[in-house]
Coordinates of C-alpha atoms in Angstrom, one line a residue:
X1 CA 13.9 -63.1 16.8
X2 CA 12.4 -60.9 13.8
X3 CA 13.7 -57.5 13.5
X4 CA 11.3 -54.6 13.7
X5 CA 12.2 -52.3 10.9
X6 CA 9.8 -49.5 12.4
X7 CA 11.8 -49.4 15.6
X8 CA 14.7 -47.8 14.0
X9 CA 15.2 -44.8 12.0
X10 CA 14.7 -45.7 8.3
X11 CA 17.7 -45.9 6.3
X12 CA 17.9 -43.8 2.9
X13 CA 16.1 -45.3 0.1
X14 CA 19.4 -45.3 -2.0
X15 CA 22.6 -47.1 -0.8
X16 CA 26.3 -46.0 -1.9
X17 CA 26.4 -49.4 -3.7
X18 CA 24.1 -52.5 -3.9
X19 CA 24.0 -55.4 -1.4
X20 CA 25.2 -58.1 -3.7
X21 CA 23.2 -61.2 -4.0
X22 CA 23.8 -64.6 -5.7
X23 CA 24.6 -68.3 -5.0
X24 CA 28.0 -68.9 -6.6
X25 CA 30.5 -66.9 -4.2
X26 CA 31.0 -63.7 -2.4
X27 CA 34.1 -61.7 -1.5
X28 CA 34.4 -58.5 0.4
X29 CA 37.5 -56.7 1.6
X30 CA 39.1 -53.4 2.5
X31 CA 40.8 -53.3 -0.9
X32 CA 39.3 -54.0 -4.4
X33 CA 42.2 -55.7 -5.7
X34 CA 42.1 -58.4 -2.9
X35 CA 38.4 -58.8 -3.4
X36 CA 38.7 -59.4 -7.0
X37 CA 41.8 -61.8 -6.5
X38 CA 39.6 -63.8 -4.1
X39 CA 36.7 -63.8 -6.5
X40 CA 39.1 -65.1 -9.3
X41 CA 40.1 -68.1 -7.2
X42 CA 36.6 -68.8 -6.7
X43 CA 35.9 -68.5 -10.3
X44 CA 38.7 -71.1 -11.1
X45 CA 37.3 -73.8 -8.8
X46 CA 38.9 -72.9 -5.6
X47 CA 37.1 -72.8 -2.3
X48 CA 36.6 -69.9 0.3
X49 CA 39.8 -70.8 2.2
X50 CA 41.9 -70.9 -1.2
X51 CA 40.3 -67.4 -2.1
X52 CA 40.9 -66.0 1.4
X53 CA 44.5 -66.8 1.4
X54 CA 45.2 -65.6 -1.9
X55 CA 43.5 -62.3 -1.1
X56 CA 45.3 -62.1 2.2
X57 CA 48.7 -62.1 0.8
X58 CA 47.6 -59.6 -1.9
X59 CA 46.6 -57.3 1.0
X60 CA 50.3 -57.2 2.1
X61 CA 51.3 -55.6 -1.2
X62 CA 48.3 -53.4 -2.0
X63 CA 47.7 -52.1 1.6
X64 CA 51.2 -52.0 3.1
X65 CA 50.5 -49.1 5.2
X66 CA 47.8 -51.2 7.0
X67 CA 49.3 -54.7 7.3
X68 CA 52.4 -56.9 6.4
X69 CA 53.8 -60.3 6.4
X70 CA 55.6 -59.4 9.6
X71 CA 52.3 -58.7 11.4
X72 CA 49.4 -60.6 12.7
X73 CA 46.0 -62.2 11.7
X74 CA 43.1 -63.6 13.5
X75 CA 40.2 -65.3 11.8
X76 CA 36.9 -67.2 12.3
X77 CA 35.6 -69.8 9.8
X78 CA 33.4 -72.7 9.5
X79 CA 33.4 -75.3 6.7
X80 CA 30.8 -76.9 4.6
X81 CA 31.3 -80.2 6.2
X82 CA 31.4 -79.0 9.9
X83 CA 29.3 -75.9 10.7
X84 CA 31.1 -75.6 14.1
X85 CA 32.9 -72.3 14.2
X86 CA 36.7 -72.1 14.9
X87 CA 39.2 -69.3 15.8
X88 CA 42.4 -69.1 13.6
X89 CA 44.9 -67.9 16.0
X90 CA 47.4 -65.9 14.0
X91 CA 48.6 -63.7 16.8
X92 CA 52.0 -64.5 17.8
X93 CA 53.4 -64.3 21.4
X94 CA 56.0 -62.0 23.1
X95 CA 59.4 -63.1 22.5
X96 CA 61.4 -64.8 25.4
X97 CA 63.7 -61.8 25.8
X98 CA 60.5 -59.3 26.2
X99 CA 60.4 -59.1 29.8
X100 CA 59.0 -56.1 31.8
X101 CA 62.7 -55.9 33.5
X102 CA 64.3 -55.6 30.1
X103 CA 62.0 -52.7 28.9
X104 CA 62.2 -50.8 32.3
X105 CA 66.2 -51.1 31.9
X106 CA 65.8 -49.7 28.5
X107 CA 64.0 -46.5 30.3
X108 CA 60.5 -47.4 29.3
X109 CA 57.3 -46.8 31.0
X110 CA 55.4 -48.2 28.0
X111 CA 56.1 -50.6 25.2
X112 CA 57.1 -48.3 22.2
X113 CA 54.5 -47.9 19.5
X114 CA 57.3 -48.3 16.6
X115 CA 60.5 -50.2 16.4
X116 CA 61.5 -53.8 17.0
X117 CA 60.9 -53.9 20.6
X118 CA 57.3 -53.8 20.0
X119 CA 57.3 -56.9 17.9
X120 CA 55.5 -60.0 18.7
X121 CA 56.2 -63.2 16.9
X122 CA 55.1 -62.5 13.4
X123 CA 51.9 -64.8 13.1
X124 CA 49.9 -63.7 10.0
X125 CA 51.8 -65.9 7.4
X126 CA 51.9 -69.1 9.3
X127 CA 48.1 -68.6 10.1
X128 CA 47.4 -68.2 6.3
X129 CA 49.5 -71.2 5.4
X130 CA 47.9 -73.4 8.2
X131 CA 44.5 -72.5 6.9
X132 CA 45.5 -73.3 3.4
X133 CA 47.1 -76.5 4.4
X134 CA 44.1 -77.8 6.3
X135 CA 41.1 -76.4 4.5
X136 CA 42.1 -75.2 1.0
X137 CA 42.6 -77.3 -2.1
X138 CA 45.2 -75.3 -4.1
X139 CA 48.9 -75.6 -4.4
X140 CA 50.9 -72.9 -2.5
X141 CA 52.4 -71.6 -5.8
X142 CA 48.9 -71.1 -7.2
X143 CA 47.7 -69.2 -4.2
X144 CA 50.6 -66.9 -4.0
X145 CA 50.7 -66.0 -7.6
X146 CA 48.8 -63.0 -7.5
X147 CA 50.6 -61.5 -4.8
X148 CA 54.1 -62.3 -6.4
X149 CA 52.8 -60.7 -9.6
X150 CA 51.5 -57.5 -8.0
X151 CA 54.9 -57.4 -5.9
X152 CA 57.0 -58.0 -8.9
X153 CA 55.3 -56.3 -11.8
X154 CA 53.9 -53.5 -9.6
X155 CA 50.6 -52.0 -8.4
X156 CA 49.5 -48.5 -8.4
X157 CA 49.8 -47.3 -4.9
X158 CA 46.6 -45.8 -3.1
X159 CA 46.4 -42.1 -2.2
X160 CA 46.4 -43.2 1.4
X161 CA 49.3 -45.3 1.1
X162 CA 51.4 -42.8 -0.6
X163 CA 50.4 -40.0 2.1
X164 CA 51.8 -42.5 4.6
X165 CA 55.1 -42.6 2.8
X166 CA 55.5 -39.1 2.5
X167 CA 54.5 -38.3 6.0
X168 CA 57.1 -40.7 7.4
X169 CA 59.9 -39.9 4.7
X170 CA 61.8 -37.8 7.2
X171 CA 61.8 -40.6 9.7
X172 CA 62.9 -43.0 6.9
X173 CA 65.9 -40.7 5.7
X174 CA 67.2 -39.8 9.2
X175 CA 66.8 -43.0 11.0
X176 CA 65.4 -45.9 9.0
X177 CA 67.6 -46.0 5.9
X178 CA 66.4 -49.5 4.8
X179 CA 62.8 -48.1 4.6
X180 CA 64.0 -45.2 2.7
X181 CA 65.8 -47.4 0.1
X182 CA 62.5 -49.3 -0.5
X183 CA 59.8 -46.7 -0.1
X184 CA 61.7 -43.5 -1.3
X185 CA 62.9 -44.4 -4.9
X186 CA 65.2 -41.9 -6.4
X187 CA 65.1 -39.9 -2.9
X188 CA 61.3 -39.1 -3.2
X189 CA 58.0 -40.6 -2.0
X190 CA 55.7 -42.1 -4.6
X191 CA 52.7 -40.2 -5.5
X192 CA 49.1 -41.7 -5.8
X193 CA 48.8 -44.0 -8.5
X194 CA 52.4 -44.3 -9.2
X195 CA 53.6 -47.9 -9.9
X196 CA 55.3 -49.4 -6.8
X197 CA 57.1 -52.7 -7.0
X198 CA 58.3 -54.8 -4.0
X199 CA 60.7 -57.0 -5.6
X200 CA 62.4 -58.1 -2.4
X201 CA 59.1 -59.4 -1.1
X202 CA 58.3 -61.3 -4.2
X203 CA 61.6 -63.0 -3.8
X204 CA 60.6 -64.0 -0.3
X205 CA 57.3 -65.5 -1.6
X206 CA 59.0 -67.4 -4.3
X207 CA 61.6 -68.8 -1.8
X208 CA 58.8 -69.8 0.5
X209 CA 57.2 -71.7 -2.5
X210 CA 60.7 -73.1 -3.6
X211 CA 61.3 -74.6 -0.1
X212 CA 58.6 -77.2 -0.8
X213 CA 60.2 -78.2 -4.3
X214 CA 61.4 -81.6 -2.8
X215 CA 58.3 -82.6 -0.7
X216 CA 55.9 -85.5 -1.9
X217 CA 52.6 -83.8 -1.6
X218 CA 50.6 -80.5 -1.2
X219 CA 50.6 -80.6 2.6
X220 CA 54.3 -81.2 2.6
X221 CA 55.0 -78.3 0.2
X222 CA 53.1 -76.0 2.6
X223 CA 54.8 -77.3 5.7
X224 CA 58.2 -76.8 3.9
X225 CA 57.2 -73.2 3.4
X226 CA 56.2 -72.8 7.2
X227 CA 59.5 -74.2 8.2
X228 CA 61.3 -71.8 5.9
X229 CA 59.4 -69.1 7.4
X230 CA 59.5 -69.9 11.0
X231 CA 63.0 -71.5 11.4
X232 CA 64.9 -70.8 8.2
X233 CA 65.9 -68.0 6.0
X234 CA 63.1 -65.7 7.3
X235 CA 63.6 -66.1 11.0
X236 CA 67.4 -66.0 10.5
X237 CA 67.0 -62.6 8.8
X238 CA 64.8 -61.3 11.3
X239 CA 67.0 -62.1 14.2
X240 CA 70.2 -60.7 12.5
X241 CA 68.5 -57.5 11.7
X242 CA 66.7 -56.6 14.8
X243 CA 70.0 -56.8 16.8
X244 CA 71.0 -53.2 15.5
X245 CA 69.8 -50.6 17.5
X246 CA 67.2 -48.4 15.6
X247 CA 64.9 -45.2 16.5
X248 CA 61.6 -46.1 18.5
X249 CA 58.6 -44.1 19.1
X250 CA 60.0 -42.8 22.7
X251 CA 62.8 -41.1 20.6
X252 CA 65.7 -43.5 21.7
X253 CA 67.4 -46.1 19.8
X254 CA 67.0 -49.8 20.9
X255 CA 67.7 -53.3 19.8
X256 CA 65.0 -55.7 19.4
X257 CA 64.6 -59.0 21.1
X258 CA 62.9 -61.1 18.6
X259 CA 65.0 -64.1 17.9
X260 CA 64.8 -67.3 15.4
X261 CA 64.3 -69.4 18.3
X262 CA 61.2 -67.3 19.2
X263 CA 59.8 -68.0 15.7
X264 CA 60.9 -71.6 15.6
X265 CA 58.9 -72.1 18.9
X266 CA 55.6 -71.0 17.9
X267 CA 53.0 -72.0 15.2
X268 CA 49.6 -70.8 14.4
X269 CA 46.7 -72.9 15.6
X270 CA 42.8 -73.2 16.2
X271 CA 40.6 -72.9 19.1
X272 CA 37.1 -72.8 20.2
X273 CA 35.4 -69.3 19.9
X274 CA 33.7 -67.3 22.7
X275 CA 29.9 -67.3 21.9
X276 CA 26.7 -65.2 22.7
X277 CA 23.2 -66.4 21.9
X278 CA 21.2 -63.0 21.4
X279 CA 18.5 -61.8 19.1
X280 CA 18.1 -65.3 17.5
X281 CA 21.6 -65.8 16.6
X282 CA 25.0 -67.0 17.9
X283 CA 27.8 -64.4 17.7
X284 CA 31.2 -65.9 17.8
X285 CA 34.4 -64.2 18.7
X286 CA 38.1 -64.9 19.6
X287 CA 38.7 -65.5 23.4
X288 CA 39.6 -62.8 25.9
X289 CA 43.2 -62.8 25.0
X290 CA 41.8 -60.7 22.4
X291 CA 39.3 -58.0 22.6
X292 CA 36.6 -59.9 20.8
X293 CA 34.3 -60.5 23.9
X294 CA 33.6 -56.8 24.2
X295 CA 31.2 -57.1 21.4
X296 CA 29.5 -59.7 23.0
X297 CA 29.4 -58.1 26.5
X298 CA 27.8 -54.9 24.6
X299 CA 25.1 -56.8 22.8
X300 CA 24.3 -58.6 26.1
X301 CA 24.0 -55.4 28.0
X302 CA 21.8 -53.7 25.3
X303 CA 19.8 -56.7 24.9
X304 CA 17.9 -55.7 28.0
X305 CA 16.5 -52.4 26.2
X306 CA 13.8 -52.4 23.5
X307 CA 14.7 -52.0 20.1
X308 CA 13.7 -48.4 19.7
X309 CA 15.9 -47.5 22.8
X310 CA 19.1 -48.8 21.1
X311 CA 18.8 -47.1 17.6
X312 CA 22.3 -45.6 17.1
X313 CA 20.8 -43.0 14.8
X314 CA 18.8 -41.6 17.6
X315 CA 20.0 -39.3 20.5
X316 CA 19.1 -41.5 23.3
X317 CA 19.9 -44.8 21.3
X318 CA 23.6 -43.6 20.6
X319 CA 23.9 -42.5 24.2
X320 CA 23.0 -46.1 25.3
X321 CA 25.2 -47.6 22.9
X322 CA 28.1 -45.4 23.9
X323 CA 27.7 -46.2 27.6
X324 CA 27.4 -49.9 27.1
X325 CA 30.8 -49.8 25.2
X326 CA 32.4 -47.8 27.9
X327 CA 31.5 -50.4 30.3
X328 CA 32.5 -53.4 28.0
X329 CA 35.6 -51.7 27.4
X330 CA 36.5 -51.0 30.9
X331 CA 36.0 -54.9 31.6
X332 CA 38.5 -55.4 28.8
X333 CA 41.0 -53.4 30.5
X334 CA 40.5 -54.6 33.8
X335 CA 40.2 -58.3 32.9
X336 CA 41.2 -59.5 29.4
X337 CA 44.6 -60.9 28.8
X338 CA 46.6 -64.1 28.2
X339 CA 47.6 -65.0 31.8
X340 CA 50.7 -66.6 32.8
X341 CA 48.8 -68.6 35.4
X342 CA 45.7 -68.5 37.4
X343 CA 42.2 -69.1 36.7
X344 CA 42.0 -67.2 33.4
X345 CA 39.4 -64.7 32.3
X346 CA 36.1 -65.3 33.6
X347 CA 34.0 -65.2 30.7
X348 CA 31.2 -67.2 32.2
X349 CA 30.6 -64.2 34.6
X350 CA 31.3 -61.5 32.1
X351 CA 28.9 -62.9 29.5
X352 CA 26.2 -64.2 32.0
X353 CA 22.8 -62.4 32.0
X354 CA 23.0 -61.6 35.5
X355 CA 26.3 -59.7 35.0
X356 CA 24.8 -57.9 31.9
X357 CA 21.8 -56.8 34.1
X358 CA 24.4 -55.3 36.6
X359 CA 26.2 -53.2 34.1
X360 CA 22.9 -52.3 32.2
X361 CA 21.7 -50.7 35.6
X362 CA 24.8 -48.5 35.6
X363 CA 23.6 -46.7 32.3
X364 CA 21.7 -43.4 33.1
X365 CA 20.7 -40.5 31.3
X366 CA 23.9 -38.7 31.6
X367 CA 27.3 -39.5 30.0
X368 CA 29.8 -41.1 32.2
X369 CA 33.4 -39.8 32.5
X370 CA 34.5 -42.5 34.8
X371 CA 36.4 -45.6 34.2
X372 CA 34.0 -48.4 35.6
X373 CA 35.2 -51.9 35.3
X374 CA 33.0 -54.5 37.1
X375 CA 34.0 -56.8 39.8
X376 CA 34.0 -60.4 38.9
X377 CA 35.1 -61.9 42.1
X378 CA 37.6 -64.5 40.9
X379 CA 40.2 -62.1 39.7
X380 CA 41.4 -58.8 40.9
X381 CA 40.1 -55.4 39.1
X382 CA 43.1 -53.9 37.4
X383 CA 43.1 -50.2 37.1
X384 CA 45.5 -49.1 34.1
X385 CA 47.1 -45.8 33.9
X386 CA 44.6 -43.3 32.8
X387 CA 46.7 -40.7 30.6
X388 CA 45.1 -37.9 28.8
X389 CA 48.4 -36.5 27.1
X390 CA 51.2 -38.2 25.3
X391 CA 54.7 -38.2 26.8
X392 CA 56.5 -35.0 26.0
X393 CA 59.8 -36.7 24.8
X394 CA 58.0 -38.8 22.3
X395 CA 59.5 -39.1 18.7
X396 CA 57.7 -38.0 15.6
X397 CA 57.0 -41.5 14.4
X398 CA 54.2 -43.6 13.3
X399 CA 52.5 -45.5 16.0
X400 CA 49.4 -47.8 16.3
X401 CA 45.9 -47.9 14.9
X402 CA 43.9 -44.6 14.5
X403 CA 41.2 -43.3 16.5
X404 CA 39.6 -40.1 15.6
X405 CA 41.9 -38.4 18.2
X406 CA 44.2 -38.5 15.3
X407 CA 41.9 -38.1 12.2
X408 CA 44.0 -37.3 9.1
X409 CA 47.2 -38.6 10.7
X410 CA 48.3 -40.9 7.9
X411 CA 51.4 -41.9 9.8
X412 CA 49.4 -44.2 12.0
X413 CA 49.0 -47.8 10.8
X414 CA 45.5 -49.5 10.8
X415 CA 44.3 -52.9 9.8
X416 CA 42.9 -54.8 6.9
X417 CA 39.7 -57.2 6.7
X418 CA 38.5 -59.9 4.2
X419 CA 35.4 -62.1 4.1
X420 CA 34.6 -64.9 1.8
X421 CA 31.8 -67.3 1.3
X422 CA 31.6 -70.0 -1.3
X423 CA 28.9 -72.0 -3.1
X424 CA 29.5 -75.1 -0.9
X425 CA 29.1 -73.3 2.4
X426 CA 32.6 -72.7 3.4
X427 CA 32.8 -69.1 5.2
X428 CA 35.8 -67.2 6.6
X429 CA 36.3 -63.9 8.3
X430 CA 39.7 -62.7 8.6
X431 CA 41.4 -59.5 10.2
X432 CA 45.1 -59.3 9.2
X433 CA 47.1 -56.3 10.6
X434 CA 50.4 -55.1 12.0
X435 CA 53.7 -55.0 10.1
X436 CA 52.9 -51.7 8.5
X437 CA 55.5 -49.8 6.6
X438 CA 55.7 -47.2 9.2
X439 CA 55.9 -49.7 12.2
X440 CA 59.7 -50.5 12.0
X441 CA 62.6 -50.5 9.6
X442 CA 62.3 -52.5 6.5
X443 CA 64.4 -55.9 6.7
X444 CA 65.9 -55.5 3.4
X445 CA 66.5 -58.9 2.2
X446 CA 62.9 -59.9 3.2
X447 CA 61.0 -56.7 1.9
X448 CA 59.1 -56.0 4.7
X449 CA 59.2 -54.9 8.4
X450 CA 58.0 -56.4 11.8
X451 CA 54.8 -55.4 13.6
X452 CA 54.3 -53.6 16.9
X453 CA 51.7 -55.7 18.8
X454 CA 53.4 -55.5 21.9
X455 CA 52.6 -52.0 22.5
X456 CA 49.0 -53.0 23.8
X457 CA 50.7 -54.8 26.9
X458 CA 51.5 -53.2 30.2
X459 CA 54.8 -52.9 32.0
X460 CA 53.1 -53.8 35.1
X461 CA 53.0 -57.4 36.5
X462 CA 49.4 -56.7 38.0
X463 CA 47.9 -56.1 34.6
X464 CA 45.9 -59.2 33.0
X465 CA 47.7 -58.0 29.6
X466 CA 51.0 -57.5 31.3
X467 CA 54.0 -57.9 29.1
X468 CA 55.1 -61.8 29.5
X469 CA 57.4 -63.7 27.4
X470 CA 55.6 -66.4 25.6
X471 CA 52.1 -65.0 26.2
X472 CA 49.9 -63.2 23.5
X473 CA 49.4 -59.3 23.7
X474 CA 45.7 -58.5 24.2
X475 CA 45.2 -57.9 20.6
X476 CA 42.5 -55.7 18.9
X477 CA 42.0 -57.7 15.9
X478 CA 38.3 -59.0 16.0
X479 CA 36.7 -60.7 13.3
X480 CA 33.2 -61.8 13.8
X481 CA 31.1 -65.1 12.6
X482 CA 27.5 -65.3 13.1
X483 CA 25.3 -68.6 13.1
X484 CA 21.7 -68.7 12.5
X485 CA 20.0 -72.1 13.8
X486 CA 23.4 -73.4 14.6
X487 CA 24.6 -73.0 10.9
X488 CA 27.2 -70.4 9.6
X489 CA 25.1 -67.3 8.4
X490 CA 27.3 -64.3 8.4
X491 CA 30.9 -63.2 8.5
X492 CA 32.1 -59.6 9.1
X493 CA 34.8 -57.2 10.4
X494 CA 36.7 -53.9 10.0
X495 CA 39.7 -52.1 10.7
X496 CA 40.0 -49.6 13.5
X497 CA 41.9 -50.8 16.5
X498 CA 39.9 -50.1 19.6
X499 CA 36.9 -49.4 17.2
X500 CA 36.6 -52.6 15.6
X501 CA 34.0 -54.1 17.9
X502 CA 32.4 -50.8 18.5
X503 CA 31.6 -50.4 14.7
X504 CA 30.6 -54.0 14.3
X505 CA 28.1 -53.5 17.1
X506 CA 26.2 -50.7 15.1
X507 CA 26.2 -53.1 12.3
X508 CA 24.8 -56.1 14.2
X509 CA 22.2 -53.7 15.9
X510 CA 21.0 -52.3 12.7
X511 CA 20.8 -55.7 11.0
X512 CA 19.4 -57.9 13.8
X513 CA 17.2 -55.2 15.5
X514 CA 16.6 -52.8 12.9
X515 CA 16.0 -54.8 9.9
X516 CA 18.7 -53.1 7.6
X517 CA 20.3 -54.8 4.7
X518 CA 24.0 -55.3 5.0
X519 CA 24.7 -52.4 2.8
X520 CA 22.4 -50.0 4.5
X521 CA 23.9 -51.1 7.7
X522 CA 27.6 -50.4 6.4
X523 CA 26.4 -47.1 5.0
X524 CA 24.7 -45.7 8.2
X525 CA 26.3 -43.1 10.3
X526 CA 28.9 -44.5 12.6
X527 CA 30.1 -43.4 16.1
X528 CA 32.5 -44.6 18.9
X529 CA 33.8 -43.9 22.2
X530 CA 37.3 -42.9 23.3
X531 CA 36.6 -43.0 27.1
X532 CA 38.9 -45.8 27.7
X533 CA 42.6 -46.3 27.8
X534 CA 43.8 -46.7 24.2
X535 CA 45.3 -50.2 23.2
X536 CA 48.0 -48.4 21.2
X537 CA 50.9 -46.2 22.3
X538 CA 50.9 -43.7 24.0
X539 CA 47.7 -45.1 25.3
X540 CA 45.7 -42.1 26.2
X541 CA 42.0 -41.9 26.8
X542 CA 39.5 -39.0 26.6
X543 CA 37.0 -39.1 29.5
X544 CA 33.7 -39.1 28.2
X545 CA 35.0 -39.1 24.6
X546 CA 32.5 -39.8 21.6
X547 CA 33.4 -39.7 18.0
X548 CA 30.7 -39.2 15.5
X549 CA 30.1 -38.8 11.8
X550 CA 28.4 -35.4 11.1
X551 CA 25.9 -37.3 9.1
X552 CA 24.3 -38.5 12.5
X553 CA 22.6 -35.1 12.4
X554 CA 22.6 -31.9 14.5
X555 CA 19.7 -32.9 16.6
X556 CA 21.3 -36.2 17.8
X557 CA 24.8 -34.5 18.2
X558 CA 23.3 -31.8 20.3
X559 CA 21.5 -34.3 22.3
X560 CA 24.7 -36.3 23.1
X561 CA 26.4 -33.1 24.1
X562 CA 23.6 -32.1 26.4
X563 CA 24.0 -35.5 28.1
X564 CA 27.7 -34.6 28.8
X565 CA 29.4 -36.5 26.1
X566 CA 32.6 -34.9 24.7
X567 CA 31.8 -35.0 21.0
X568 CA 34.4 -35.0 18.3
X569 CA 33.0 -34.6 14.8
X570 CA 34.8 -36.7 12.2
X571 CA 33.2 -35.4 8.8
X572 CA 30.5 -37.1 7.1
X573 CA 32.1 -40.2 5.9
X574 CA 35.3 -41.2 8.0
X575 CA 34.5 -44.0 10.6
X576 CA 34.6 -47.7 9.9
X577 CA 35.7 -49.9 7.1
X578 CA 33.3 -52.8 7.6
X579 CA 32.8 -55.5 5.0
X580 CA 30.3 -58.6 5.3
X581 CA 29.3 -61.6 3.5
X582 CA 26.5 -63.9 4.3
X583 CA 24.8 -67.3 3.2
X584 CA 21.1 -68.3 4.2
X585 CA 21.5 -71.6 5.7
X586 CA 18.0 -72.6 4.4
X587 CA 18.3 -71.6 0.8
X588 CA 22.0 -71.2 0.1
X589 CA 21.6 -67.7 -1.3
X590 CA 24.5 -65.5 -0.8
X591 CA 25.1 -61.7 0.1
X592 CA 27.9 -59.3 0.3
X593 CA 28.6 -55.7 1.2
X594 CA 31.6 -53.4 1.6
X595 CA 32.4 -50.0 3.0
X596 CA 32.3 -46.9 0.6
X597 CA 34.4 -44.7 3.3
X598 CA 37.7 -44.0 1.6
X599 CA 36.7 -45.4 -2.0
X600 CA 38.8 -48.5 -1.3
X601 CA 36.8 -51.3 -0.1
X602 CA 34.8 -53.5 -2.3
X603 CA 32.5 -56.6 -2.3
X604 CA 32.4 -58.6 -5.4
X605 CA 30.4 -61.7 -6.4
X606 CA 27.6 -63.6 -8.1

């Protein structure tokens, strides 16, 4: 399908930065240092997987308020030798002790948004190491060298990260003294641009490298590091630390349940993606244990409208986009999850043309304020709690990924993203998150804290995403890989929690149906719905809620309000942190683009 540029509002003549073009290699991420490090690996002969892993570990250091080694990561990739896309599953499961009964006995109605009770098995590090072992070429010591250097010698902390430390300083001083020791040197938070050193984390990385000193080959050295992480000194320190009760977001002190045996019993792995053929391409996502198929469902619903009817820069198009997203997200909360038993999530139904047509027929001229999941027949329709206000007794603590309901609340963690393509045709899209510095207390001998991904499970056995030992939480981490003519073409993604697939939908509509360039699509005004239960504590929703960038324009915003959308204006440049890389399968020519919002994301390449 050829895009019709005339069907969409024309983008501005000038972009915030160019769409990069070349044939050697491209790296794009949410932080310029990670992009530069990844590109430096390509320049020294490494492939896309070596570069992605090096950049991923650097993100732990330079975006510590957005991700960490104690968190999670999901990825999609394809190799030059095998164009079939694969999902990299770096989302760890709930620990054996994480039962609904235990959390209810702790006096909880929701899984907390901070503290070790919300920690899944940390999956990011093992996933990065697995990817390096199987598809990289470099030694682990060389791949980790940039992260070790930045952690040991220091990096200049970003303004946003410094603000996060300042906003959580009271929590650190009063309840999380180990975090205060790390992030409040000399008793005060760092200022923007101050040099911050994470020496304990550097030591942890050196110990992982050292674990493989006696191994006979490269794969053995990486496996030794995985063992040291999953069953050795890292797992031992985690188990010992979480046993001490500490403050959680509900305002009470609890001990965690994550144990060495949980970490030893799980390893990252690979699986086939969920896919949708639409507009002449194949869009690939994680399975429905994550929210990835939301993007596929929304694309399928909107495919039945003409191009000029789904332009997000028009009132009618923005309305249809928001309504399609509400329907797809309602299905997410009613049907998605990692079930303990039973038939599983019926993606064959949810992604079928007939079901998309049924859902499309529900989109009228007025905004819906209802929660409207579909009935897929084989599974019960779950109705989650529809909360509009946070609990009164909640602690003043950092919680999950931000929506604009909390614009400016720097205490909330978020996510990172990284895309790499090399001259050989290897392509990877990865979304690391969790383990933010404000998610739980720092484990002092390791230099990092645990993630809080379990907060997106329900303490309700009827829920498809109920808290279940050994099962994956229904993660929001949602990278995307796109094929053209069956060959890898584009990798993209963004932070944003519930907004990740919403903002990627805007990008794909503008590129595939509007003829935008990658940078034009990233620069264009963004919007999203909050008319669904949030994935992060305290899991509230805003019926009919729509968040927009002011640049969408007064006429379009007024049109949305006339249709009944409850509009929140988020400022001109505030929504989305997309990055993307692409490779034309026919010519081998490369492209890259990155988000200008926040002045932190960058694409580099040649």
